[in-house]
């Protein structure tokens, strides 16, 4: 059965033996395996039910270790100075001598690397002393976990342990930035805003459209439109709400819903990000139990962290 651990050293020891260990980061919980052990990497895809063409992020305790596996340029070094440890993932050319399993990067010539900011994750990664491949610790296509309990709900019995680190403070996944071309491209909006990245390296390429435009699946195979999918359908930009709907509120909540969760009464985007995935999970479970028809989400501003929040909501609402 799956152990719930508090000790990062015990968790690291398990990982070294090839076991899968979910661990808290500041963004969401990751489903970790030793990126240098083929069997562990294969097991990550299996436990998550993830298609093999969708590459994993490698996690490190410090920038030096991350940059041993890739070919960082001056932009990558500058960004690491400012944002690591923190919610930024950089996609860079793989180092020709990297011993990270090719499957971890889905066979691509590139590798996504990140140094997370959670103190317990850093202790775990330092003790593991190997690149730790980790997608979000949810079943493929579902909402990312922000507590150890969320992880156990979906992965109990499929992984050796969860390293508990409490509720995730950021609550949204890292921003994924592709630095393999002359123009940096934001593949996934996340915990570090586009404006903050541009303040360090100048203008970056347009975020790939998720509404209408060409499918972004080639450049970042994981950016499938239907993702973060609750069981109940999701209605966006709700300006009124019905009694058979579960309300995901923001700011002054609409009245009349059958069930309600407010992301942030004060309209604070950081608070809203941290409460988004727990809210979706709770409304989905309770709303289903109460026989409600769908989740209605109030508008959230699109600036700063709001870009990432709206990205996740759009995916949660996408046709399946
Ligand atoms: O905050 C996070 O990033 C969390 C925590 C655990 O670190 N991890 C996470 O991993 O969200 P995952 O696997 O759920 O999402 C990683 C995203 C996917 O969209 C994947 O396609 C993209 O990063 N990605 C990974 N490696 C890539 C690569 N070499 N090229 C392009 N995209 C890549
Ligand atoms: Mg994920």
mmCIF file of C-alpha atoms and ligand atoms in Angstrom:
data_model
loop_
_atom_site.group_PDB
_atom_site.id
_atom_site.type_symbol
_atom_site.label_atom_id
_atom_site.label_comp_id
_atom_site.label_asym_id
_atom_site.label_seq_id
_atom_site.Cartn_x
_atom_site.Cartn_y
_atom_site.Cartn_z
ATOM 1 C CA UNK A 1 0.000 0.000 0.000
ATOM 2 C CA UNK A 2 1.021 3.600 -0.392
ATOM 3 C CA UNK A 3 2.899 5.107 2.587
ATOM 4 C CA UNK A 4 2.324 8.668 3.776
ATOM 5 C CA UNK A 5 5.788 9.982 4.754
ATOM 6 C CA UNK A 6 7.073 13.088 6.528
ATOM 7 C CA UNK A 7 10.747 12.200 6.182
ATOM 8 C CA UNK A 8 12.422 13.378 2.942
ATOM 9 C CA UNK A 9 15.369 10.997 3.509
ATOM 10 C CA UNK A 10 13.112 7.942 3.721
ATOM 11 C CA UNK A 11 11.330 9.137 0.588
ATOM 12 C CA UNK A 12 14.643 9.624 -1.249
ATOM 13 C CA UNK A 13 15.862 6.164 -0.205
ATOM 14 C CA UNK A 14 12.709 4.604 -1.677
ATOM 15 C CA UNK A 15 13.126 6.545 -4.909
ATOM 16 C CA UNK A 16 16.748 5.362 -5.225
ATOM 17 C CA UNK A 17 15.539 1.760 -5.158
ATOM 18 C CA UNK A 18 13.392 2.494 -8.220
ATOM 19 C CA UNK A 19 10.079 3.123 -6.431
ATOM 20 C CA UNK A 20 7.667 5.942 -7.276
ATOM 21 C CA UNK A 21 7.301 8.678 -4.661
ATOM 22 C CA UNK A 22 4.870 11.570 -4.940
ATOM 23 C CA UNK A 23 6.135 14.752 -3.291
ATOM 24 C CA UNK A 24 4.872 18.227 -2.498
ATOM 25 C CA UNK A 25 6.224 21.167 -4.461
ATOM 26 C CA UNK A 26 5.137 24.799 -4.181
ATOM 27 C CA UNK A 27 3.008 24.383 -7.336
ATOM 28 C CA UNK A 28 1.288 20.975 -7.200
ATOM 29 C CA UNK A 29 2.281 17.481 -6.024
ATOM 30 C CA UNK A 30 4.639 15.626 -8.394
ATOM 31 C CA UNK A 31 4.737 11.891 -9.137
ATOM 32 C CA UNK A 32 8.482 11.287 -8.854
ATOM 33 C CA UNK A 33 10.740 8.573 -10.165
ATOM 34 C CA UNK A 34 14.501 8.322 -10.760
ATOM 35 C CA UNK A 35 14.925 9.756 -14.264
ATOM 36 C CA UNK A 36 18.043 7.596 -14.786
ATOM 37 C CA UNK A 37 16.219 4.292 -14.192
ATOM 38 C CA UNK A 38 14.269 3.108 -17.212
ATOM 39 C CA UNK A 39 11.888 0.954 -15.169
ATOM 40 C CA UNK A 40 11.018 3.875 -12.883
ATOM 41 C CA UNK A 41 10.284 6.162 -15.848
ATOM 42 C CA UNK A 42 8.115 3.512 -17.486
ATOM 43 C CA UNK A 43 6.287 3.072 -14.169
ATOM 44 C CA UNK A 44 5.496 6.818 -13.977
ATOM 45 C CA UNK A 45 3.701 6.720 -17.340
ATOM 46 C CA UNK A 46 1.847 3.559 -16.268
ATOM 47 C CA UNK A 47 0.777 4.842 -12.813
ATOM 48 C CA UNK A 48 -0.526 8.062 -14.344
ATOM 49 C CA UNK A 49 -2.047 6.494 -17.463
ATOM 50 C CA UNK A 50 -0.060 9.041 -19.462
ATOM 51 C CA UNK A 51 0.577 8.695 -23.204
ATOM 52 C CA UNK A 52 4.272 8.070 -23.927
ATOM 53 C CA UNK A 53 4.551 11.012 -26.330
ATOM 54 C CA UNK A 54 4.029 13.467 -23.455
ATOM 55 C CA UNK A 55 7.413 14.326 -21.858
ATOM 56 C CA UNK A 56 8.140 14.743 -18.128
ATOM 57 C CA UNK A 57 9.849 17.567 -16.215
ATOM 58 C CA UNK A 58 13.115 16.704 -14.398
ATOM 59 C CA UNK A 59 13.441 18.204 -10.914
ATOM 60 C CA UNK A 60 16.681 19.196 -9.163
ATOM 61 C CA UNK A 61 17.789 20.657 -5.821
ATOM 62 C CA UNK A 62 19.844 23.366 -7.538
ATOM 63 C CA UNK A 63 20.482 25.047 -10.860
ATOM 64 C CA UNK A 64 23.995 23.570 -11.190
ATOM 65 C CA UNK A 65 22.627 20.016 -11.170
ATOM 66 C CA UNK A 66 19.852 20.941 -13.630
ATOM 67 C CA UNK A 67 22.307 22.572 -16.024
ATOM 68 C CA UNK A 68 24.474 19.421 -16.085
ATOM 69 C CA UNK A 69 21.691 17.663 -18.020
ATOM 70 C CA UNK A 70 20.968 20.383 -20.610
ATOM 71 C CA UNK A 71 22.729 23.100 -22.622
ATOM 72 C CA UNK A 72 21.733 26.364 -20.923
ATOM 73 C CA UNK A 73 22.271 29.677 -22.708
ATOM 74 C CA UNK A 74 22.572 33.141 -21.165
ATOM 75 C CA UNK A 75 18.766 33.530 -21.045
ATOM 76 C CA UNK A 76 18.418 30.286 -19.085
ATOM 77 C CA UNK A 77 21.123 31.336 -16.622
ATOM 78 C CA UNK A 78 19.549 34.740 -16.094
ATOM 79 C CA UNK A 79 16.099 33.220 -15.535
ATOM 80 C CA UNK A 80 17.505 30.650 -13.089
ATOM 81 C CA UNK A 81 19.118 33.473 -11.094
ATOM 82 C CA UNK A 82 15.796 35.256 -10.725
ATOM 83 C CA UNK A 83 13.179 32.476 -10.555
ATOM 84 C CA UNK A 84 14.863 29.348 -9.127
ATOM 85 C CA UNK A 85 13.941 27.842 -6.821
ATOM 86 C CA UNK A 86 10.420 28.559 -8.075
ATOM 87 C CA UNK A 87 7.557 27.818 -10.473
ATOM 88 C CA UNK A 88 9.426 28.118 -13.794
ATOM 89 C CA UNK A 89 10.262 25.144 -16.034
ATOM 90 C CA UNK A 90 12.745 25.630 -18.868
ATOM 91 C CA UNK A 91 12.829 23.461 -21.991
ATOM 92 C CA UNK A 92 16.431 23.306 -23.268
ATOM 93 C CA UNK A 93 18.484 21.105 -25.588
ATOM 94 C CA UNK A 94 19.466 17.867 -23.845
ATOM 95 C CA UNK A 95 23.136 17.580 -22.951
ATOM 96 C CA UNK A 96 24.671 14.949 -25.258
ATOM 97 C CA UNK A 97 26.079 13.146 -22.208
ATOM 98 C CA UNK A 98 22.909 13.338 -20.091
ATOM 99 C CA UNK A 99 22.063 9.993 -18.490
ATOM 100 C CA UNK A 100 18.395 10.893 -18.113
ATOM 101 C CA UNK A 101 16.361 8.141 -19.781
ATOM 102 C CA UNK A 102 15.228 9.213 -23.255
ATOM 103 C CA UNK A 103 11.671 8.133 -22.444
ATOM 104 C CA UNK A 104 11.512 10.763 -19.663
ATOM 105 C CA UNK A 105 11.750 13.375 -22.423
ATOM 106 C CA UNK A 106 9.437 11.313 -24.663
ATOM 107 C CA UNK A 107 12.423 10.723 -26.952
ATOM 108 C CA UNK A 108 12.777 14.433 -27.773
ATOM 109 C CA UNK A 109 16.129 16.205 -28.191
ATOM 110 C CA UNK A 110 15.040 18.580 -25.463
ATOM 111 C CA UNK A 111 14.588 18.280 -21.715
ATOM 112 C CA UNK A 112 12.385 20.257 -19.332
ATOM 113 C CA UNK A 113 14.143 21.160 -16.057
ATOM 114 C CA UNK A 114 13.012 22.873 -12.870
ATOM 115 C CA UNK A 115 14.160 23.636 -9.306
ATOM 116 C CA UNK A 116 11.041 23.757 -7.091
ATOM 117 C CA UNK A 117 10.785 26.114 -4.098
ATOM 118 C CA UNK A 118 9.244 23.850 -1.439
ATOM 119 C CA UNK A 119 11.808 23.290 1.364
ATOM 120 C CA UNK A 120 10.856 19.641 1.871
ATOM 121 C CA UNK A 121 11.021 18.983 -1.883
ATOM 122 C CA UNK A 122 14.517 20.455 -1.922
ATOM 123 C CA UNK A 123 15.638 18.195 0.965
ATOM 124 C CA UNK A 124 14.154 15.209 -0.867
ATOM 125 C CA UNK A 125 15.824 16.135 -4.172
ATOM 126 C CA UNK A 126 19.175 16.794 -2.507
ATOM 127 C CA UNK A 127 19.039 13.412 -0.752
ATOM 128 C CA UNK A 128 17.947 11.647 -3.950
ATOM 129 C CA UNK A 129 20.999 13.086 -5.752
ATOM 130 C CA UNK A 130 19.584 12.101 -9.150
ATOM 131 C CA UNK A 131 17.292 13.924 -11.595
ATOM 132 C CA UNK A 132 13.715 13.246 -10.470
ATOM 133 C CA UNK A 133 11.230 12.966 -13.331
ATOM 134 C CA UNK A 134 7.809 14.080 -12.115
ATOM 135 C CA UNK A 135 4.548 14.932 -13.824
ATOM 136 C CA UNK A 136 1.717 16.244 -11.679
ATOM 137 C CA UNK A 137 0.580 13.393 -9.392
ATOM 138 C CA UNK A 138 -2.906 12.945 -10.878
ATOM 139 C CA UNK A 139 -4.279 10.410 -13.348
ATOM 140 C CA UNK A 140 -3.769 11.710 -16.895
ATOM 141 C CA UNK A 141 -6.294 14.365 -17.915
ATOM 142 C CA UNK A 142 -7.577 15.004 -14.380
ATOM 143 C CA UNK A 143 -7.176 17.969 -12.030
ATOM 144 C CA UNK A 144 -3.689 18.360 -10.491
ATOM 145 C CA UNK A 145 -3.347 17.532 -6.756
ATOM 146 C CA UNK A 146 -2.562 20.247 -4.215
ATOM 147 C CA UNK A 147 -2.707 18.088 -1.060
ATOM 148 C CA UNK A 148 -1.379 14.623 -0.142
ATOM 149 C CA UNK A 149 -4.983 13.452 0.191
ATOM 150 C CA UNK A 150 -5.728 14.399 -3.439
ATOM 151 C CA UNK A 151 -2.756 12.261 -4.498
ATOM 152 C CA UNK A 152 -3.947 9.272 -2.474
ATOM 153 C CA UNK A 153 -7.478 9.583 -3.891
ATOM 154 C CA UNK A 154 -6.182 8.840 -7.393
ATOM 155 C CA UNK A 155 -2.898 6.984 -6.930
ATOM 156 C CA UNK A 156 -3.186 4.987 -3.704
ATOM 157 C CA UNK A 157 -1.881 1.474 -4.332
ATOM 158 C CA UNK A 158 -0.167 2.565 -7.566
ATOM 159 C CA UNK A 159 2.864 4.272 -5.973
ATOM 160 C CA UNK A 160 5.141 3.446 -3.014
ATOM 161 C CA UNK A 161 4.756 6.660 -1.008
ATOM 162 C CA UNK A 162 3.652 10.274 -0.761
ATOM 163 C CA UNK A 163 5.992 12.774 0.881
ATOM 164 C CA UNK A 164 3.550 15.099 2.635
ATOM 165 C CA UNK A 165 4.350 18.797 2.455
ATOM 166 C CA UNK A 166 0.960 20.271 3.311
ATOM 167 C CA UNK A 167 -1.220 22.202 0.864
ATOM 168 C CA UNK A 168 0.688 23.664 -2.113
ATOM 169 C CA UNK A 169 1.188 27.422 -1.782
ATOM 170 C CA UNK A 170 1.073 28.396 -5.467
ATOM 171 C CA UNK A 171 -1.553 25.815 -6.415
ATOM 172 C CA UNK A 172 -1.020 26.061 -10.191
ATOM 173 C CA UNK A 173 1.673 24.276 -12.175
ATOM 174 C CA UNK A 174 4.920 25.928 -13.223
ATOM 175 C CA UNK A 175 5.166 28.137 -16.301
ATOM 176 C CA UNK A 176 6.807 26.099 -19.098
ATOM 177 C CA UNK A 177 9.154 28.174 -21.247
ATOM 178 C CA UNK A 178 10.717 26.811 -24.436
ATOM 179 C CA UNK A 179 14.237 28.214 -24.855
ATOM 180 C CA UNK A 180 15.344 25.982 -27.723
ATOM 181 C CA UNK A 181 14.839 28.631 -30.414
ATOM 182 C CA UNK A 182 15.977 32.243 -30.849
ATOM 183 C CA UNK A 183 12.547 33.422 -29.648
ATOM 184 C CA UNK A 184 11.523 32.048 -26.261
ATOM 185 C CA UNK A 185 7.969 30.678 -26.246
ATOM 186 C CA UNK A 186 5.664 30.302 -23.252
ATOM 187 C CA UNK A 187 4.257 26.791 -23.747
ATOM 188 C CA UNK A 188 2.160 26.801 -20.570
ATOM 189 C CA UNK A 189 1.223 29.840 -18.465
ATOM 190 C CA UNK A 190 1.807 29.110 -14.788
ATOM 191 C CA UNK A 191 3.172 30.323 -11.480
ATOM 192 C CA UNK A 192 5.551 32.911 -13.012
ATOM 193 C CA UNK A 193 3.755 35.488 -15.166
ATOM 194 C CA UNK A 194 4.678 36.289 -18.761
ATOM 195 C CA UNK A 195 5.439 39.894 -17.746
ATOM 196 C CA UNK A 196 7.866 38.744 -15.035
ATOM 197 C CA UNK A 197 9.721 36.543 -17.552
ATOM 198 C CA UNK A 198 9.815 39.342 -20.132
ATOM 199 C CA UNK A 199 11.284 41.688 -17.535
ATOM 200 C CA UNK A 200 14.351 39.405 -17.473
ATOM 201 C CA UNK A 201 14.832 38.263 -21.100
ATOM 202 C CA UNK A 202 12.730 40.665 -23.179
ATOM 203 C CA UNK A 203 9.729 39.841 -25.383
ATOM 204 C CA UNK A 204 8.707 36.196 -25.648
ATOM 205 C CA UNK A 205 6.664 34.470 -28.360
ATOM 206 C CA UNK A 206 2.890 34.407 -28.360
ATOM 207 C CA UNK A 207 1.315 31.832 -26.070
ATOM 208 C CA UNK A 208 -0.087 29.061 -28.196
ATOM 209 C CA UNK A 209 -3.803 29.563 -28.787
ATOM 210 C CA UNK A 210 -6.092 27.129 -27.049
ATOM 211 C CA UNK A 211 -9.322 28.527 -28.460
ATOM 212 C CA UNK A 212 -9.910 28.065 -32.154
ATOM 213 C CA UNK A 213 -6.317 28.457 -33.361
ATOM 214 C CA UNK A 214 -4.050 25.663 -34.566
ATOM 215 C CA UNK A 215 -3.542 22.802 -32.105
ATOM 216 C CA UNK A 216 -0.434 23.356 -30.015
ATOM 217 C CA UNK A 217 0.176 19.635 -29.583
ATOM 218 C CA UNK A 218 3.308 19.483 -31.731
ATOM 219 C CA UNK A 219 5.492 21.906 -29.838
ATOM 220 C CA UNK A 220 4.441 20.758 -26.376
ATOM 221 C CA UNK A 221 2.775 17.389 -26.606
ATOM 222 C CA UNK A 222 1.193 17.743 -23.177
ATOM 223 C CA UNK A 223 -0.831 20.798 -23.981
ATOM 224 C CA UNK A 224 -3.945 18.947 -24.959
ATOM 225 C CA UNK A 225 -7.087 21.010 -24.937
ATOM 226 C CA UNK A 226 -9.175 18.762 -22.711
ATOM 227 C CA UNK A 227 -7.299 18.522 -19.447
ATOM 228 C CA UNK A 228 -7.984 19.238 -15.791
ATOM 229 C CA UNK A 229 -11.316 17.593 -16.488
ATOM 230 C CA UNK A 230 -13.815 17.328 -13.622
ATOM 231 C CA UNK A 231 -16.720 14.873 -14.045
ATOM 232 C CA UNK A 232 -19.271 17.706 -14.196
ATOM 233 C CA UNK A 233 -19.267 19.991 -17.251
ATOM 234 C CA UNK A 234 -17.904 23.504 -16.694
ATOM 235 C CA UNK A 235 -19.553 26.742 -17.882
ATOM 236 C CA UNK A 236 -17.223 29.765 -18.127
ATOM 237 C CA UNK A 237 -17.766 33.519 -17.632
ATOM 238 C CA UNK A 238 -20.935 32.973 -15.584
ATOM 239 C CA UNK A 239 -22.699 36.253 -14.746
ATOM 240 C CA UNK A 240 -25.718 34.564 -13.172
ATOM 241 C CA UNK A 241 -26.107 31.136 -11.629
ATOM 242 C CA UNK A 242 -28.922 28.587 -11.283
ATOM 243 C CA UNK A 243 -29.936 26.395 -8.341
ATOM 244 C CA UNK A 244 -28.821 23.247 -10.159
ATOM 245 C CA UNK A 245 -25.302 24.625 -10.669
ATOM 246 C CA UNK A 246 -22.194 24.580 -8.450
ATOM 247 C CA UNK A 247 -20.567 28.011 -8.380
ATOM 248 C CA UNK A 248 -16.821 28.617 -8.636
ATOM 249 C CA UNK A 249 -16.904 32.215 -7.453
ATOM 250 C CA UNK A 250 -14.373 35.039 -7.672
ATOM 251 C CA UNK A 251 -14.793 38.332 -5.794
ATOM 252 C CA UNK A 252 -18.400 39.203 -4.904
ATOM 253 C CA UNK A 253 -20.095 35.809 -5.298
ATOM 254 C CA UNK A 254 -23.257 35.371 -7.366
ATOM 255 C CA UNK A 255 -26.296 34.294 -5.347
ATOM 256 C CA UNK A 256 -28.594 31.321 -5.943
ATOM 257 C CA UNK A 257 -26.190 28.437 -6.664
ATOM 258 C CA UNK A 258 -26.839 24.938 -5.312
ATOM 259 C CA UNK A 259 -23.300 24.893 -3.927
ATOM 260 C CA UNK A 260 -20.506 27.479 -3.862
ATOM 261 C CA UNK A 261 -16.732 27.792 -3.450
ATOM 262 C CA UNK A 262 -15.156 31.234 -3.611
ATOM 263 C CA UNK A 263 -11.642 31.395 -5.068
ATOM 264 C CA UNK A 264 -11.023 34.739 -3.389
ATOM 265 C CA UNK A 265 -13.653 37.012 -1.889
ATOM 266 C CA UNK A 266 -11.190 39.902 -2.005
ATOM 267 C CA UNK A 267 -10.416 39.256 -5.691
ATOM 268 C CA UNK A 268 -6.778 38.264 -5.007
ATOM 269 C CA UNK A 269 -5.272 36.253 -7.895
ATOM 270 C CA UNK A 270 -2.586 34.489 -5.834
ATOM 271 C CA UNK A 271 -5.211 33.301 -3.365
ATOM 272 C CA UNK A 272 -7.459 32.242 -6.253
ATOM 273 C CA UNK A 273 -4.652 30.212 -7.876
ATOM 274 C CA UNK A 274 -3.910 28.428 -4.604
ATOM 275 C CA UNK A 275 -7.602 27.516 -4.159
ATOM 276 C CA UNK A 276 -8.454 26.640 -7.773
ATOM 277 C CA UNK A 277 -7.784 22.906 -7.956
ATOM 278 C CA UNK A 278 -9.135 22.118 -4.458
ATOM 279 C CA UNK A 279 -12.241 24.087 -5.382
ATOM 280 C CA UNK A 280 -12.755 22.226 -8.658
ATOM 281 C CA UNK A 281 -12.323 18.876 -6.897
ATOM 282 C CA UNK A 282 -14.693 19.785 -4.082
ATOM 283 C CA UNK A 283 -17.419 21.248 -6.318
ATOM 284 C CA UNK A 284 -17.136 18.229 -8.586
ATOM 285 C CA UNK A 285 -17.460 15.664 -5.777
ATOM 286 C CA UNK A 286 -20.142 17.506 -3.775
ATOM 287 C CA UNK A 287 -21.998 18.722 -6.867
ATOM 288 C CA UNK A 288 -22.141 15.180 -8.233
ATOM 289 C CA UNK A 289 -23.352 13.860 -4.886
ATOM 290 C CA UNK A 290 -26.096 16.506 -4.793
ATOM 291 C CA UNK A 291 -27.137 15.782 -8.383
ATOM 292 C CA UNK A 292 -26.166 19.233 -9.710
ATOM 293 C CA UNK A 293 -25.932 19.723 -13.473
ATOM 294 C CA UNK A 294 -22.596 21.531 -13.884
ATOM 295 C CA UNK A 295 -19.995 23.898 -12.472
ATOM 296 C CA UNK A 296 -20.412 27.596 -13.340
ATOM 297 C CA UNK A 297 -17.250 29.707 -13.089
ATOM 298 C CA UNK A 298 -17.382 33.471 -12.544
ATOM 299 C CA UNK A 299 -15.015 35.574 -14.700
ATOM 300 C CA UNK A 300 -11.431 35.927 -13.448
ATOM 301 C CA UNK A 301 -9.238 38.804 -14.746
ATOM 302 C CA UNK A 302 -6.709 37.714 -17.387
ATOM 303 C CA UNK A 303 -3.614 39.608 -16.181
ATOM 304 C CA UNK A 304 -0.661 38.123 -14.276
ATOM 305 C CA UNK A 305 -1.512 34.826 -12.574
ATOM 306 C CA UNK A 306 -5.019 35.248 -14.009
ATOM 307 C CA UNK A 307 -3.658 34.094 -17.398
ATOM 308 C CA UNK A 308 -2.758 30.706 -15.922
ATOM 309 C CA UNK A 309 -6.034 30.467 -13.984
ATOM 310 C CA UNK A 310 -8.036 31.157 -17.165
ATOM 311 C CA UNK A 311 -5.917 28.665 -19.111
ATOM 312 C CA UNK A 312 -6.785 25.894 -16.613
ATOM 313 C CA UNK A 313 -10.469 26.867 -16.553
ATOM 314 C CA UNK A 314 -10.676 26.857 -20.365
ATOM 315 C CA UNK A 315 -9.190 23.363 -20.434
ATOM 316 C CA UNK A 316 -11.516 22.161 -17.684
ATOM 317 C CA UNK A 317 -14.445 23.432 -19.804
ATOM 318 C CA UNK A 318 -13.204 22.012 -23.130
ATOM 319 C CA UNK A 319 -15.351 19.418 -24.905
ATOM 320 C CA UNK A 320 -14.119 15.921 -24.048
HETATM 321 O O1 LIG B 1 4.483 22.638 -11.541
HETATM 322 C C1 LIG B 1 4.776 21.719 -12.300
HETATM 323 O O2 LIG B 1 5.306 21.911 -13.403
HETATM 324 C C2 LIG B 1 4.471 20.293 -11.832
HETATM 325 C C3 LIG B 1 5.347 19.984 -10.625
HETATM 326 C C4 LIG B 1 5.208 18.571 -10.155
HETATM 327 O O3 LIG B 1 6.686 20.292 -10.930
HETATM 328 N N1 LIG B 1 4.682 19.359 -12.886
HETATM 329 C C5 LIG B 1 3.866 19.264 -13.968
HETATM 330 O O4 LIG B 1 4.208 18.258 -14.850
HETATM 331 O O5 LIG B 1 2.907 19.998 -14.137
HETATM 332 P P1 LIG B 1 3.243 17.769 -16.026
HETATM 333 O O6 LIG B 1 3.923 16.561 -16.576
HETATM 334 O O7 LIG B 1 1.868 17.606 -15.529
HETATM 335 O O8 LIG B 1 3.325 18.928 -17.072
HETATM 336 C C6 LIG B 1 4.552 19.172 -17.750
HETATM 337 C C7 LIG B 1 4.299 19.922 -19.026
HETATM 338 C C8 LIG B 1 3.530 19.084 -20.021
HETATM 339 O O9 LIG B 1 2.612 19.927 -20.672
HETATM 340 C C9 LIG B 1 4.623 18.605 -20.976
HETATM 341 O O10 LIG B 1 4.143 18.331 -22.273
HETATM 342 C C10 LIG B 1 5.579 19.788 -20.970
HETATM 343 O O11 LIG B 1 5.557 20.246 -19.638
HETATM 344 N N2 LIG B 1 6.943 19.351 -21.307
HETATM 345 C C11 LIG B 1 7.742 18.548 -20.591
HETATM 346 N N3 LIG B 1 8.906 18.315 -21.244
HETATM 347 C C12 LIG B 1 8.842 19.005 -22.401
HETATM 348 C C13 LIG B 1 9.708 19.170 -23.528
HETATM 349 N N4 LIG B 1 10.883 18.567 -23.587
HETATM 350 N N5 LIG B 1 9.287 19.954 -24.548
HETATM 351 C C14 LIG B 1 8.079 20.572 -24.494
HETATM 352 N N6 LIG B 1 7.212 20.450 -23.463
HETATM 353 C C15 LIG B 1 7.573 19.676 -22.433
HETATM 354 MG MG1 LIG B 2 -0.203 17.612 -15.331
#
